[in-house]
Short mmCIF file of C-alpha atoms in Angstrom, two decimals:
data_model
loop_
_atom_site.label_atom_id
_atom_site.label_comp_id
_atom_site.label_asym_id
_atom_site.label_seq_id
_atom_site.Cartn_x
_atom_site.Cartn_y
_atom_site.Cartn_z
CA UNK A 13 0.00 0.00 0.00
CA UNK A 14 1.10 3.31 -0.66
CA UNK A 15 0.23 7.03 0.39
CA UNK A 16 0.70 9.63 -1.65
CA UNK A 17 2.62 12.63 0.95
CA UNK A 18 0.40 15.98 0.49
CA UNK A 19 2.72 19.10 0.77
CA UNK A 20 1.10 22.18 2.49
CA UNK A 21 1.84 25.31 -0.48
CA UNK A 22 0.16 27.65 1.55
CA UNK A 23 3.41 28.87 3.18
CA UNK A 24 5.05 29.07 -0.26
CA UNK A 25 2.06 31.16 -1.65
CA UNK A 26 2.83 33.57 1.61
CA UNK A 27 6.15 34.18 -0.03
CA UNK A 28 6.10 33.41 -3.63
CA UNK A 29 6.03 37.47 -4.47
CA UNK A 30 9.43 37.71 -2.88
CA UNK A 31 10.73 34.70 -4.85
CA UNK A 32 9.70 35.96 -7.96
CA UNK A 33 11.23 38.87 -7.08
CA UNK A 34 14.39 38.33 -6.07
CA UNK A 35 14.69 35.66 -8.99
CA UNK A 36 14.09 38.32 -11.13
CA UNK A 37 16.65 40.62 -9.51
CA UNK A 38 19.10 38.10 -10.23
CA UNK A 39 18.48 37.03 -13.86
CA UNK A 40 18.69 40.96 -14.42
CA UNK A 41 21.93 41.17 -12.85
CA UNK A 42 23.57 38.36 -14.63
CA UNK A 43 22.06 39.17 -17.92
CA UNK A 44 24.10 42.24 -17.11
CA UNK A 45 27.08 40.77 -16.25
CA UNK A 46 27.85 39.50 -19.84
CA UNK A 47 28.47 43.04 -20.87
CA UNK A 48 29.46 45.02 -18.03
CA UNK A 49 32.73 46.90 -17.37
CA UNK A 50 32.79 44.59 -14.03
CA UNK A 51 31.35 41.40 -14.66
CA UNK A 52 32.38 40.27 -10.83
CA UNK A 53 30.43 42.92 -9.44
CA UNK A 54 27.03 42.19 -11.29
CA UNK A 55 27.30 38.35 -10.85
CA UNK A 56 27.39 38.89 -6.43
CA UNK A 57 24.41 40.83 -6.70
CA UNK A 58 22.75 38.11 -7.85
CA UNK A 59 24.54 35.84 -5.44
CA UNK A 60 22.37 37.96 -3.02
CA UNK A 61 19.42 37.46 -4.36
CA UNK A 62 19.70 34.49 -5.01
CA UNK A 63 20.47 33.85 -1.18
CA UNK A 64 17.37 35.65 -0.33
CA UNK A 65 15.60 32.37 -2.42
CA UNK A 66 17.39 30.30 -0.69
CA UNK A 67 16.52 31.54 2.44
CA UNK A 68 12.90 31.85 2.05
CA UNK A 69 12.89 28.24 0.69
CA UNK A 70 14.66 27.01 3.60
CA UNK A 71 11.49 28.72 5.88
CA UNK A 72 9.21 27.24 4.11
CA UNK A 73 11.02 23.41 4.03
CA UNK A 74 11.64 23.23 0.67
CA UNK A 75 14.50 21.26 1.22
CA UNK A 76 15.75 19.87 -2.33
CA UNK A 77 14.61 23.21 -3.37
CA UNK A 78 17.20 25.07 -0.71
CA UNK A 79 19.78 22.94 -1.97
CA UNK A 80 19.47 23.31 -5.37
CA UNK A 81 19.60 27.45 -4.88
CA UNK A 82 22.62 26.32 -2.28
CA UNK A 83 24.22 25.13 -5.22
CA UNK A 84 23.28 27.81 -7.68
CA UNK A 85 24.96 30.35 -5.42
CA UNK A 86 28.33 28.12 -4.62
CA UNK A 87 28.41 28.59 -8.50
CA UNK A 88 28.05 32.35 -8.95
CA UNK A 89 30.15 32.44 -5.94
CA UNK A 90 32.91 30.66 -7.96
CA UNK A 91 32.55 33.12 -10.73
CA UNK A 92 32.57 35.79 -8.75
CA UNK A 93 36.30 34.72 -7.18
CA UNK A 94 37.28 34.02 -10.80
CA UNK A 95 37.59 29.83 -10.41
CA UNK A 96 35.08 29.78 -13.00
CA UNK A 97 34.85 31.84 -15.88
CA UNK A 98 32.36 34.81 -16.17
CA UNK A 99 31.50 33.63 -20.12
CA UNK A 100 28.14 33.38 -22.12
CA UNK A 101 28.06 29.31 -21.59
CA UNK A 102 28.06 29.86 -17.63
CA UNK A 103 25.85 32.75 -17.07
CA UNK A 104 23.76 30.48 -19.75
CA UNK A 105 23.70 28.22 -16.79
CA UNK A 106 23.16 29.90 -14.19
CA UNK A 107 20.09 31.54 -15.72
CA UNK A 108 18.95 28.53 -16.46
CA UNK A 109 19.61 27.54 -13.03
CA UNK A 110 17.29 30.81 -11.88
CA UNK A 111 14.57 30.10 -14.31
CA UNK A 112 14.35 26.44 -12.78
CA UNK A 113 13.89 27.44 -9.15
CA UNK A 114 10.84 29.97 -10.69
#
């Protein structure tokens, strides 16, 4: 026998406005990034918002949800200290990255 586990989205309709956001913060900042004088700069201002996600998913118990943004972040965090590079096929990915957690 098996039961099908119900998840409560009320809490996540509370805060989905600020997700949206913030998401869109981000995206707007790395589209940015590609053609900015300071690339770095652009790409931790979405590190921020996207930790603002993060956070709010973590309230809420979105737990493989909070890990995937986790791991979003450690990426724009690596671009950001130059261990990855700041090109069109990463901030591809990390936009896709943003426009999976929407």
């Amino acid at each position: 026998m098996t039961h099908a586990i119900e998840t409560d989205l009320g809490p996540l309709n509370w805060v989905k406005g600020e997700i949206d956001a913030a998401l869109g913060r981000a995206r707007e900042a790395l589209e940015q990034a590609g053609t900015a004088s300071d690339p770095a700069a652009r790409i931790q201002f979405a590190q921020t918002h996207l930790h603002q996600v993060r956070g709010a998913l973590s309230i809420i118990g979105l737990d493989g949800m909070t890990q995937f943004a986790e791991t979003a972040g450690l990426l724009l965090g690596d671009m950001v200290r130059g261990e990855v590079a700041t090109d069109a096929s990463t901030i591809g990915l990390a936009l896709r990255a943003l426009a999976a957690l929407g």
